[in-house]
Short mmCIF file of C-alpha atoms and ligand atoms in Angstrom, two decimals:
data_model
loop_
_atom_site.label_atom_id
_atom_site.label_comp_id
_atom_site.label_asym_id
_atom_site.label_seq_id
_atom_site.Cartn_x
_atom_site.Cartn_y
_atom_site.Cartn_z
CA MET A 125 -91.67 -135.97 -71.21
CA SER A 126 -94.83 -136.51 -73.18
CA ILE A 127 -97.73 -138.86 -73.84
CA GLY A 128 -97.73 -140.96 -77.01
CA ILE A 129 -101.01 -142.06 -78.57
CA VAL A 130 -100.97 -144.84 -81.18
CA GLY A 131 -104.05 -144.86 -83.45
CA LEU A 132 -105.72 -141.50 -84.01
CA GLY A 133 -109.34 -142.46 -84.60
CA TYR A 134 -112.54 -142.00 -82.61
CA VAL A 135 -110.73 -143.08 -79.45
CA GLY A 136 -107.17 -141.86 -79.96
CA LEU A 137 -107.80 -138.32 -81.15
CA PRO A 138 -110.01 -137.27 -78.20
CA LEU A 139 -107.25 -138.62 -75.91
CA VAL A 140 -104.64 -136.52 -77.71
CA VAL A 141 -106.72 -133.39 -77.20
CA ALA A 142 -107.60 -134.20 -73.58
CA PHE A 143 -103.96 -134.65 -72.56
CA ALA A 144 -102.86 -131.59 -74.54
CA GLU A 145 -105.60 -129.50 -72.95
CA ALA A 146 -104.35 -130.70 -69.54
CA GLY A 147 -100.95 -129.22 -70.42
CA GLU A 148 -99.13 -132.36 -71.60
CA ASP A 149 -97.05 -132.57 -74.74
CA VAL A 150 -98.62 -135.25 -76.91
CA LEU A 151 -97.21 -137.27 -79.77
CA GLY A 152 -99.90 -138.82 -81.99
CA VAL A 153 -98.87 -141.70 -84.23
CA ASP A 154 -100.94 -143.31 -86.99
CA VAL A 155 -100.17 -145.47 -90.01
CA ASP A 156 -102.68 -143.51 -92.11
CA VAL A 157 -100.60 -140.93 -93.98
CA ALA A 158 -103.62 -138.86 -95.07
CA LYS A 159 -105.00 -138.64 -91.52
CA VAL A 160 -101.65 -137.55 -90.14
CA ALA A 161 -101.27 -134.95 -92.92
CA GLY A 162 -104.69 -133.51 -92.10
CA LEU A 163 -103.96 -133.39 -88.37
CA LYS A 164 -100.66 -131.63 -89.01
CA GLU A 165 -102.65 -128.93 -90.80
CA GLY A 166 -105.07 -128.70 -87.87
CA ARG A 167 -107.91 -130.56 -89.60
CA SER A 168 -109.85 -132.99 -87.44
CA HIS A 169 -111.51 -136.06 -89.00
CA ILE A 170 -113.53 -136.79 -85.84
CA GLU A 171 -116.83 -134.91 -85.41
CA ASP A 172 -116.52 -134.78 -81.61
CA ILE A 173 -113.25 -132.85 -81.97
CA PRO A 174 -113.82 -129.63 -83.92
CA SER A 175 -110.74 -128.48 -85.85
CA GLU A 176 -110.66 -125.28 -83.77
CA ARG A 177 -110.18 -127.35 -80.61
CA LEU A 178 -107.32 -129.21 -82.25
CA GLN A 179 -105.75 -125.97 -83.44
CA ALA A 180 -105.98 -124.49 -79.94
CA VAL A 181 -103.54 -127.15 -78.67
CA ALA A 182 -101.31 -127.16 -81.77
CA GLU A 183 -98.27 -126.08 -79.77
CA ARG A 184 -98.49 -129.12 -77.53
CA THR A 185 -99.30 -131.73 -80.19
CA THR A 186 -97.14 -133.43 -82.80
CA PHE A 187 -98.54 -135.84 -85.38
CA THR A 188 -96.44 -138.36 -87.23
CA THR A 189 -96.36 -141.75 -88.92
CA ARG A 190 -92.90 -142.34 -87.36
CA ALA A 191 -93.42 -144.68 -84.41
CA VAL A 192 -89.74 -144.38 -83.53
CA ASP A 193 -90.43 -140.94 -82.02
CA LEU A 194 -92.40 -142.71 -79.25
CA HIS A 195 -89.08 -143.70 -77.73
CA GLU A 196 -88.89 -140.33 -75.96
CA THR A 197 -92.39 -140.44 -74.41
CA GLU A 198 -93.31 -141.18 -70.83
CA ALA A 199 -96.41 -143.25 -71.61
CA ILE A 200 -97.83 -144.83 -74.78
CA LEU A 201 -101.59 -145.39 -75.09
CA VAL A 202 -102.58 -147.83 -77.83
CA CYS A 203 -105.97 -147.19 -79.52
CA VAL A 204 -105.83 -149.19 -82.75
CA PRO A 205 -108.87 -150.98 -84.24
CA THR A 206 -109.96 -154.46 -83.17
CA PRO A 207 -112.25 -155.60 -85.99
CA LEU A 208 -113.61 -159.01 -86.96
CA ASN A 209 -112.33 -160.84 -90.03
CA ARG A 210 -114.51 -162.29 -92.80
CA ASN A 211 -115.28 -165.33 -90.65
CA ARG A 212 -116.37 -163.01 -87.83
CA GLU A 213 -113.37 -163.97 -85.73
CA PRO A 214 -111.12 -161.45 -83.94
CA ASP A 215 -108.64 -159.77 -86.25
CA LEU A 216 -105.76 -158.79 -84.01
CA GLY A 217 -103.71 -157.72 -87.04
CA PRO A 218 -103.64 -153.97 -86.30
CA LEU A 219 -103.03 -154.58 -82.59
CA LEU A 220 -100.23 -157.09 -83.09
CA GLY A 221 -98.75 -154.90 -85.82
CA ALA A 222 -98.67 -151.97 -83.42
CA ALA A 223 -97.12 -154.17 -80.69
CA ARG A 224 -94.37 -155.38 -83.04
CA THR A 225 -93.60 -151.79 -83.96
CA LEU A 226 -93.55 -150.78 -80.30
CA ALA A 227 -91.10 -153.58 -79.48
CA GLY A 228 -88.61 -151.79 -81.68
CA VAL A 229 -89.06 -148.41 -80.02
CA ILE A 230 -90.02 -148.72 -76.36
CA ALA A 231 -87.63 -147.55 -73.67
CA ALA A 232 -87.03 -148.72 -70.11
CA GLY A 233 -89.28 -146.95 -67.61
CA GLN A 234 -92.15 -146.32 -70.02
CA LEU A 235 -95.81 -147.10 -69.37
CA ILE A 236 -97.75 -148.87 -72.14
CA VAL A 237 -101.54 -149.03 -71.94
CA LEU A 238 -103.89 -150.84 -74.30
CA GLU A 239 -107.26 -149.09 -74.75
CA SER A 240 -108.68 -151.11 -77.67
CA THR A 241 -111.63 -153.36 -76.83
CA THR A 242 -110.61 -157.02 -76.89
CA PHE A 243 -111.04 -160.44 -75.24
CA PRO A 244 -109.60 -161.20 -71.79
CA GLY A 245 -105.99 -162.29 -72.02
CA THR A 246 -104.99 -160.08 -74.95
CA THR A 247 -102.73 -157.83 -72.90
CA ARG A 248 -100.98 -160.63 -71.03
CA ASP A 249 -100.90 -163.40 -73.66
CA HIS A 250 -100.50 -161.43 -76.88
CA LEU A 251 -98.96 -158.06 -76.04
CA VAL A 252 -96.42 -159.12 -73.43
CA PRO A 253 -94.51 -161.62 -75.64
CA LEU A 254 -94.30 -159.15 -78.53
CA LEU A 255 -93.32 -156.17 -76.38
CA GLU A 256 -90.69 -158.27 -74.61
CA GLU A 257 -88.98 -158.83 -77.96
CA SER A 258 -87.56 -155.41 -77.11
CA GLY A 259 -85.38 -157.20 -74.55
CA LEU A 260 -87.27 -155.41 -71.75
CA GLU A 261 -89.40 -157.26 -69.23
CA ALA A 262 -93.08 -156.32 -68.78
CA GLY A 263 -93.96 -155.30 -65.23
CA LYS A 264 -90.30 -154.79 -64.42
CA ASP A 265 -88.52 -152.72 -67.05
CA PHE A 266 -91.69 -151.15 -68.38
CA ALA A 267 -95.20 -150.89 -66.96
CA LEU A 268 -98.16 -152.41 -68.80
CA ALA A 269 -101.90 -152.03 -68.25
CA PHE A 270 -105.27 -152.34 -69.94
CA SER A 271 -107.71 -149.44 -69.64
CA PRO A 272 -110.83 -149.66 -71.79
CA GLU A 273 -112.12 -146.63 -73.64
CA ARG A 274 -115.74 -145.82 -72.85
CA VAL A 275 -116.24 -142.87 -75.19
CA ASP A 276 -119.73 -142.57 -76.67
CA PRO A 277 -119.39 -140.60 -79.92
CA GLY A 278 -121.67 -137.58 -80.13
CA ARG A 279 -122.23 -137.48 -76.38
CA THR A 280 -121.48 -134.27 -74.53
CA ASP A 281 -122.74 -134.92 -70.98
CA TYR A 282 -120.26 -137.76 -70.35
CA THR A 283 -116.73 -137.17 -71.57
CA LEU A 284 -113.30 -138.62 -70.88
CA ALA A 285 -113.03 -136.33 -67.85
CA ASN A 286 -116.22 -137.34 -66.02
CA THR A 287 -116.58 -140.97 -67.11
CA PRO A 288 -114.90 -143.24 -64.55
CA LYS A 289 -111.81 -144.91 -66.05
CA ILE A 290 -111.13 -148.58 -65.33
CA VAL A 291 -107.44 -149.49 -65.05
CA GLY A 292 -105.99 -152.99 -64.66
CA GLY A 293 -102.20 -153.30 -64.59
CA LEU A 294 -100.01 -156.35 -64.98
CA THR A 295 -98.73 -155.66 -61.44
CA GLU A 296 -99.84 -153.31 -58.67
CA ALA A 297 -97.04 -150.96 -59.63
CA CYS A 298 -98.22 -150.98 -63.25
CA THR A 299 -101.74 -150.08 -62.11
CA ALA A 300 -100.39 -147.27 -59.94
CA ARG A 301 -98.40 -145.84 -62.87
CA ALA A 302 -101.41 -145.91 -65.16
CA LEU A 303 -103.66 -144.37 -62.49
CA GLU A 304 -101.22 -141.48 -62.11
CA VAL A 305 -101.20 -140.79 -65.86
CA TYR A 306 -104.98 -141.02 -66.31
CA GLY A 307 -105.52 -138.98 -63.16
CA ARG A 308 -104.25 -135.98 -65.16
CA VAL A 309 -107.35 -136.10 -67.43
CA CYS A 310 -109.98 -138.23 -65.62
CA ASP A 311 -111.87 -137.21 -62.47
CA GLU A 312 -112.61 -140.75 -61.26
CA LEU A 313 -110.42 -143.82 -61.56
CA VAL A 314 -111.43 -147.44 -60.99
CA PRO A 315 -108.43 -149.67 -60.32
CA VAL A 316 -109.04 -153.40 -60.80
CA SER A 317 -106.79 -156.31 -59.92
CA THR A 318 -105.75 -157.54 -63.39
CA PRO A 319 -105.84 -156.56 -67.08
CA GLU A 320 -108.26 -159.48 -67.62
CA VAL A 321 -110.85 -157.94 -65.26
CA ALA A 322 -110.61 -154.64 -67.15
CA GLU A 323 -110.84 -156.41 -70.53
CA LEU A 324 -113.92 -158.41 -69.54
CA ALA A 325 -115.58 -155.42 -67.80
CA LYS A 326 -115.54 -153.51 -71.08
CA LEU A 327 -117.05 -156.48 -72.92
CA LEU A 328 -119.72 -156.88 -70.23
CA GLU A 329 -120.75 -153.25 -70.80
CA ASN A 330 -121.10 -153.75 -74.54
CA ILE A 331 -122.81 -157.15 -74.25
CA PHE A 332 -125.27 -155.69 -71.73
CA ARG A 333 -126.32 -153.08 -74.28
CA SER A 334 -126.44 -155.51 -77.18
CA VAL A 335 -128.62 -158.02 -75.28
CA ASN A 336 -131.04 -155.40 -73.98
CA ILE A 337 -131.39 -153.76 -77.39
CA ALA A 338 -132.13 -157.20 -78.86
CA LEU A 339 -134.73 -157.85 -76.16
CA VAL A 340 -136.67 -154.68 -76.88
CA ASN A 341 -136.28 -155.23 -80.65
CA GLU A 342 -137.77 -158.70 -80.36
CA LEU A 343 -140.65 -157.31 -78.32
CA ALA A 344 -141.12 -154.58 -80.97
CA MET A 345 -141.61 -157.28 -83.65
CA LEU A 346 -144.06 -159.14 -81.43
CA ALA A 347 -145.93 -155.95 -80.44
CA ASP A 348 -146.26 -155.13 -84.14
CA ARG A 349 -148.01 -158.44 -84.79
CA MET A 350 -150.20 -157.98 -81.73
CA GLY A 351 -151.14 -154.43 -82.74
CA ILE A 352 -149.64 -152.92 -79.58
CA ASP A 353 -147.65 -149.66 -79.65
CA ILE A 354 -144.14 -150.66 -78.45
CA TRP A 355 -143.16 -147.04 -77.79
CA GLU A 356 -146.06 -146.60 -75.41
CA VAL A 357 -145.10 -149.90 -73.76
CA VAL A 358 -141.49 -148.77 -73.23
CA ASP A 359 -142.58 -145.37 -71.92
CA ALA A 360 -144.96 -147.05 -69.48
CA ALA A 361 -142.42 -149.65 -68.27
CA ALA A 362 -139.79 -146.94 -67.80
CA THR A 363 -141.92 -145.27 -65.13
CA LYS A 364 -140.81 -148.03 -62.73
CA PRO A 365 -138.26 -146.28 -60.54
CA PHE A 366 -136.25 -149.44 -59.81
CA GLY A 367 -135.35 -152.74 -61.45
CA PHE A 368 -135.87 -151.53 -65.02
CA MET A 369 -133.58 -149.78 -67.46
CA ARG A 370 -134.94 -148.18 -70.58
CA PHE A 371 -133.76 -149.40 -74.00
CA GLU A 372 -135.35 -148.23 -77.24
CA PRO A 373 -136.16 -150.41 -80.22
CA GLY A 374 -134.68 -149.40 -83.58
CA PRO A 375 -133.65 -150.49 -87.06
CA GLY A 376 -130.71 -152.56 -85.82
CA MET A 377 -127.37 -152.15 -84.15
CA GLY A 378 -124.53 -150.16 -85.67
CA GLY A 379 -121.16 -148.66 -84.91
CA HIS A 380 -117.77 -150.16 -84.41
CA CYS A 381 -118.48 -151.56 -80.95
CA LEU A 382 -121.78 -153.34 -80.29
CA PRO A 383 -122.03 -155.43 -83.48
CA VAL A 384 -118.36 -156.43 -83.21
CA ASP A 385 -116.92 -156.55 -79.70
CA PRO A 386 -119.20 -159.18 -78.11
CA PHE A 387 -118.00 -161.68 -80.70
CA TYR A 388 -114.45 -161.31 -79.38
CA LEU A 389 -115.72 -163.01 -76.26
CA THR A 390 -117.73 -165.61 -78.18
CA TRP A 391 -114.53 -166.63 -79.96
CA LYS A 392 -112.49 -166.77 -76.78
CA ALA A 393 -115.20 -168.70 -74.91
CA ARG A 394 -114.87 -171.62 -77.35
CA GLU A 395 -111.43 -172.27 -75.92
CA TYR A 396 -113.21 -172.95 -72.61
CA ASP A 397 -115.96 -175.18 -74.14
CA MET A 398 -118.50 -172.41 -73.63
CA VAL A 399 -121.11 -171.15 -76.07
CA THR A 400 -122.05 -167.54 -75.27
CA GLU A 401 -125.71 -167.96 -76.18
CA PHE A 402 -126.92 -164.52 -75.06
CA ILE A 403 -124.37 -162.87 -77.34
CA GLU A 404 -125.26 -165.05 -80.33
CA LEU A 405 -129.00 -164.59 -79.81
CA ALA A 406 -128.69 -160.83 -79.42
CA GLY A 407 -126.59 -160.65 -82.59
CA LYS A 408 -129.16 -162.73 -84.46
CA VAL A 409 -132.17 -160.63 -83.37
CA ASN A 410 -130.42 -157.33 -84.00
CA LYS A 411 -129.25 -158.43 -87.45
CA GLN A 412 -132.84 -159.33 -88.31
CA MET A 413 -134.10 -155.78 -87.68
CA PRO A 414 -133.27 -154.26 -91.11
CA TYR A 415 -135.29 -157.10 -92.69
CA PHE A 416 -138.20 -156.38 -90.37
CA CYS A 417 -137.89 -152.68 -91.29
CA LEU A 418 -138.01 -153.66 -94.97
CA GLU A 419 -141.26 -155.50 -94.30
CA LYS A 420 -142.66 -152.40 -92.58
CA ILE A 421 -141.63 -150.29 -95.59
CA GLU A 422 -143.36 -152.74 -97.93
CA ARG A 423 -146.50 -152.59 -95.82
CA SER A 424 -146.43 -148.77 -95.72
CA LEU A 425 -146.17 -148.62 -99.50
CA ASN A 426 -148.80 -151.30 -99.86
CA GLU A 427 -151.30 -149.09 -98.01
CA ALA A 428 -150.88 -146.59 -100.86
CA GLY A 429 -151.20 -149.36 -103.45
CA ARG A 430 -147.53 -149.19 -104.40
CA PRO A 431 -144.86 -151.88 -104.77
CA VAL A 432 -141.28 -151.17 -103.68
CA LYS A 433 -140.21 -151.26 -107.33
CA ASP A 434 -139.91 -147.74 -108.69
CA SER A 435 -141.33 -146.16 -105.53
CA ARG A 436 -139.40 -143.08 -104.43
CA ILE A 437 -138.23 -143.82 -100.89
CA LEU A 438 -136.42 -141.16 -98.89
CA ILE A 439 -134.22 -142.50 -96.09
CA VAL A 440 -133.86 -139.83 -93.41
CA GLY A 441 -130.62 -140.36 -91.44
CA VAL A 442 -128.14 -143.02 -92.58
CA SER A 443 -125.38 -142.94 -89.96
CA TYR A 444 -125.62 -145.53 -87.19
CA LYS A 445 -126.65 -143.07 -84.50
CA ALA A 446 -128.01 -139.57 -84.05
CA GLY A 447 -125.63 -136.63 -84.12
CA VAL A 448 -122.66 -138.39 -85.76
CA GLY A 449 -121.65 -139.28 -89.32
CA ASP A 450 -120.21 -142.71 -88.51
CA LEU A 451 -121.46 -145.28 -91.03
CA ARG A 452 -119.79 -148.36 -89.59
CA GLU A 453 -122.31 -151.24 -89.55
CA ALA A 454 -125.13 -148.67 -89.97
CA PRO A 455 -128.48 -150.51 -90.45
CA ALA A 456 -129.57 -147.85 -92.98
CA LEU A 457 -126.99 -149.23 -95.40
CA LYS A 458 -128.55 -152.69 -95.21
CA ILE A 459 -132.04 -151.21 -95.63
CA ILE A 460 -130.93 -149.24 -98.72
CA GLU A 461 -129.32 -152.36 -100.18
CA LEU A 462 -132.48 -154.41 -99.63
CA LEU A 463 -134.69 -151.70 -101.16
CA ARG A 464 -132.40 -151.36 -104.17
CA ASP A 465 -132.45 -155.15 -104.68
CA ARG A 466 -136.22 -154.82 -104.99
CA GLY A 467 -136.03 -151.99 -107.51
CA GLY A 468 -136.78 -149.14 -105.07
CA ASP A 469 -135.78 -145.64 -106.15
CA VAL A 470 -133.85 -144.67 -102.99
CA ALA A 471 -132.62 -141.20 -101.99
CA TYR A 472 -131.36 -140.11 -98.59
CA HIS A 473 -131.02 -137.05 -96.43
CA ASP A 474 -128.31 -136.86 -93.75
CA PRO A 475 -126.58 -133.62 -92.71
CA HIS A 476 -123.66 -135.66 -91.32
CA VAL A 477 -123.08 -137.85 -94.39
CA PRO A 478 -122.63 -135.87 -97.63
CA GLU A 479 -122.31 -138.95 -99.83
CA LEU A 480 -122.63 -142.72 -99.97
CA PRO A 481 -120.20 -143.65 -102.75
CA GLN A 482 -121.01 -147.36 -102.49
CA PHE A 483 -124.55 -146.55 -103.71
CA GLY A 484 -123.58 -143.61 -105.93
CA LEU A 485 -125.80 -141.36 -103.79
CA ARG A 486 -125.39 -137.86 -102.35
CA SER A 487 -127.49 -136.46 -99.53
CA VAL A 488 -130.49 -134.54 -100.90
CA GLU A 489 -132.75 -132.03 -99.21
CA PRO A 490 -135.99 -133.70 -98.04
CA ALA A 491 -137.70 -133.89 -101.40
CA ASP A 492 -140.72 -135.21 -103.17
CA CYS A 493 -141.11 -138.91 -102.36
CA ASP A 494 -143.69 -141.66 -101.96
CA LEU A 495 -142.47 -142.62 -98.50
CA ALA A 496 -140.06 -141.04 -96.02
CA VAL A 497 -138.41 -143.44 -93.57
CA ILE A 498 -136.81 -142.03 -90.42
CA VAL A 499 -133.91 -144.42 -89.81
CA THR A 500 -131.66 -142.16 -87.70
CA ALA A 501 -133.09 -139.09 -85.98
CA HIS A 502 -130.41 -136.40 -86.13
CA PRO A 503 -131.25 -133.50 -83.80
CA GLU A 504 -130.73 -130.82 -86.47
CA VAL A 505 -133.26 -132.33 -88.91
CA ASP A 506 -136.69 -130.68 -88.88
CA HIS A 507 -138.70 -133.89 -88.71
CA GLY A 508 -141.97 -131.98 -88.26
CA ALA A 509 -141.57 -130.20 -91.60
CA MET A 510 -140.41 -133.38 -93.26
CA ILE A 511 -143.46 -135.30 -91.98
CA ASP A 512 -145.81 -132.51 -93.13
CA ALA A 513 -144.33 -132.61 -96.63
CA ALA A 514 -144.22 -136.40 -97.14
CA PRO A 515 -147.32 -138.28 -98.32
CA SER A 516 -146.43 -141.23 -96.08
CA VAL A 517 -143.93 -141.66 -93.22
CA LEU A 518 -142.42 -144.66 -91.46
CA ASP A 519 -140.72 -143.75 -88.20
CA LEU A 520 -138.22 -146.34 -86.94
CA ARG A 521 -137.00 -144.17 -84.03
CA GLY A 522 -140.10 -143.22 -82.06
CA MET A 523 -139.88 -139.56 -83.09
CA THR A 524 -143.62 -139.50 -83.69
CA ARG A 525 -144.65 -141.54 -80.66
CA GLY A 526 -148.14 -140.64 -79.55
CA LEU A 527 -148.94 -139.01 -82.90
CA ARG A 528 -152.17 -140.34 -84.35
CA ASP A 529 -151.96 -139.56 -88.05
CA ALA A 530 -153.08 -142.02 -90.73
CA LYS A 531 -150.06 -141.29 -92.92
CA VAL A 532 -147.51 -141.95 -90.16
CA ARG A 533 -146.53 -145.47 -89.10
CA GLN A 534 -144.07 -146.45 -86.41
CA LEU A 535 -141.73 -149.36 -85.82
N1 LIG B 897 -115.41 -145.69 -81.58
C1 LIG B 897 -115.86 -145.89 -80.37
O1 LIG B 897 -116.89 -145.34 -80.01
C2 LIG B 897 -115.14 -146.77 -79.36
C3 LIG B 897 -115.52 -146.71 -78.02
C4 LIG B 897 -114.87 -147.49 -77.10
C5 LIG B 897 -113.85 -148.35 -77.53
N2 LIG B 897 -113.50 -148.41 -78.85
C6 LIG B 897 -112.41 -149.31 -79.22
O2 LIG B 897 -111.24 -148.54 -79.42
C7 LIG B 897 -110.45 -149.10 -80.48
C8 LIG B 897 -110.22 -148.07 -81.56
O3 LIG B 897 -111.48 -147.71 -82.11
P1 LIG B 897 -111.68 -146.42 -83.00
O4 LIG B 897 -113.16 -146.27 -83.17
O5 LIG B 897 -110.89 -145.27 -82.45
O6 LIG B 897 -111.03 -146.90 -84.38
P2 LIG B 897 -110.64 -145.98 -85.64
O7 LIG B 897 -110.66 -146.88 -86.81
O8 LIG B 897 -111.47 -144.74 -85.64
O9 LIG B 897 -109.15 -145.52 -85.33
C9 LIG B 897 -108.07 -146.39 -85.25
C10 LIG B 897 -106.85 -145.73 -85.85
O10 LIG B 897 -105.74 -146.61 -85.69
C11 LIG B 897 -104.92 -146.53 -86.83
N3 LIG B 897 -104.05 -147.71 -86.90
C12 LIG B 897 -104.33 -148.95 -87.33
N4 LIG B 897 -103.26 -149.76 -87.17
C13 LIG B 897 -102.27 -149.00 -86.64
C14 LIG B 897 -100.95 -149.25 -86.25
N5 LIG B 897 -100.41 -150.47 -86.36
N6 LIG B 897 -100.21 -148.23 -85.74
C15 LIG B 897 -100.75 -147.00 -85.62
N7 LIG B 897 -102.02 -146.69 -85.97
C16 LIG B 897 -102.77 -147.69 -86.46
C17 LIG B 897 -105.90 -146.38 -87.97
O11 LIG B 897 -105.29 -145.79 -89.12
C18 LIG B 897 -106.95 -145.47 -87.35
O12 LIG B 897 -106.68 -144.10 -87.59
C19 LIG B 897 -111.21 -150.34 -80.95
O13 LIG B 897 -110.74 -151.45 -80.24
C20 LIG B 897 -112.63 -150.05 -80.52
O14 LIG B 897 -113.38 -151.22 -80.34
C21 LIG B 897 -114.11 -147.62 -79.77
#
């Protein structure tokens, strides 16, 4: 018996490796032919999973585009994307596509778990009818559960093993089945009464972050006008040992989760005549941040008597967060676009992102520029040397907090 993983991205591939390292045989399925080909050759496309780690479990892993092979597995964990469409509404296309495929291959006695982030009711109202086209009944002939992924790319202190795993089955027996399977790779399990509780719990976690980031970003814009150092404010507030949780301001929210997932709930809430105002407001404030950063860049250049047009601006760090190369919804991309619209001569340095084809740019070594802007603070970048070399610096990440230097400005 083996574990099947459907969708081999940021979520699916770490699961493959975790189960294989725990001694399970794992079948990884993805519709992306190139990804599967790379994995078959032992090449990882996910930074958190070095190729060597993948190669070390090669004997216990099989990668394929053939979903039919899932028929033989004991459990199937579904980790496909849940994006928004052009109208910023949930696009369940990949998820429903995967469910339709599974209906043709699932076997009696299997466990199916959805890990993709989505609105409450997806598992019961959307997956069940499609999976039951197999002729098997959910909760009776096969077990079904929702268990949200909580992986934080680039993070090493909290992993799949030591991050508690929430599990909500369609029935108590479904939950018990899923707990048994996850118990092989997770130290702590959190059973909840329904898939809907698990679905909404994951969204609450993401909305909590989005709202708090927006709060501190709004205060950063106000503090800027008031001439108060927001970084010193946050450091001071964070000394309170209770009733406060630290969030840092920044150039905006990126990644596949925070700018996207909360709007799954916003969409669903309309069905219940509810407007999720916190989510909308947080999205609005966070989306405004790249424009505020542009204004700060203009002001920094202005101090040196320069317009944006033809100024050489070096963006330091373009991925959405430190330590990873993920560009999804990265605020740096918006900042570059805005600077280019104004005629800025933009270059970038990012050890995790060798090129930005959409801008025709390749990462350069920190070079001669009029202004260096720290947008994402990767740990391996020598910011001290970069600051020494640049004539003017704008720090959007608080790397230079406390530094009193006329050429350095902060968010
Ligand atoms: N990336 C994160 O940090 C993170 C954290 C927690 C939860 N999530 C959630 O997990 C889910 C997956 O996210 P991700 O970041 O791993 O996405 P991803 O884009 O990195 O990976 C998804 C993979 O699924 C494949 N796929 C698409 N449709 C398929 C199908 N029908 N059958 C088989 N494979 C298919 C894609 O080719 C891709 O390789 C999303 O719902 C996301 O919100 C992501």
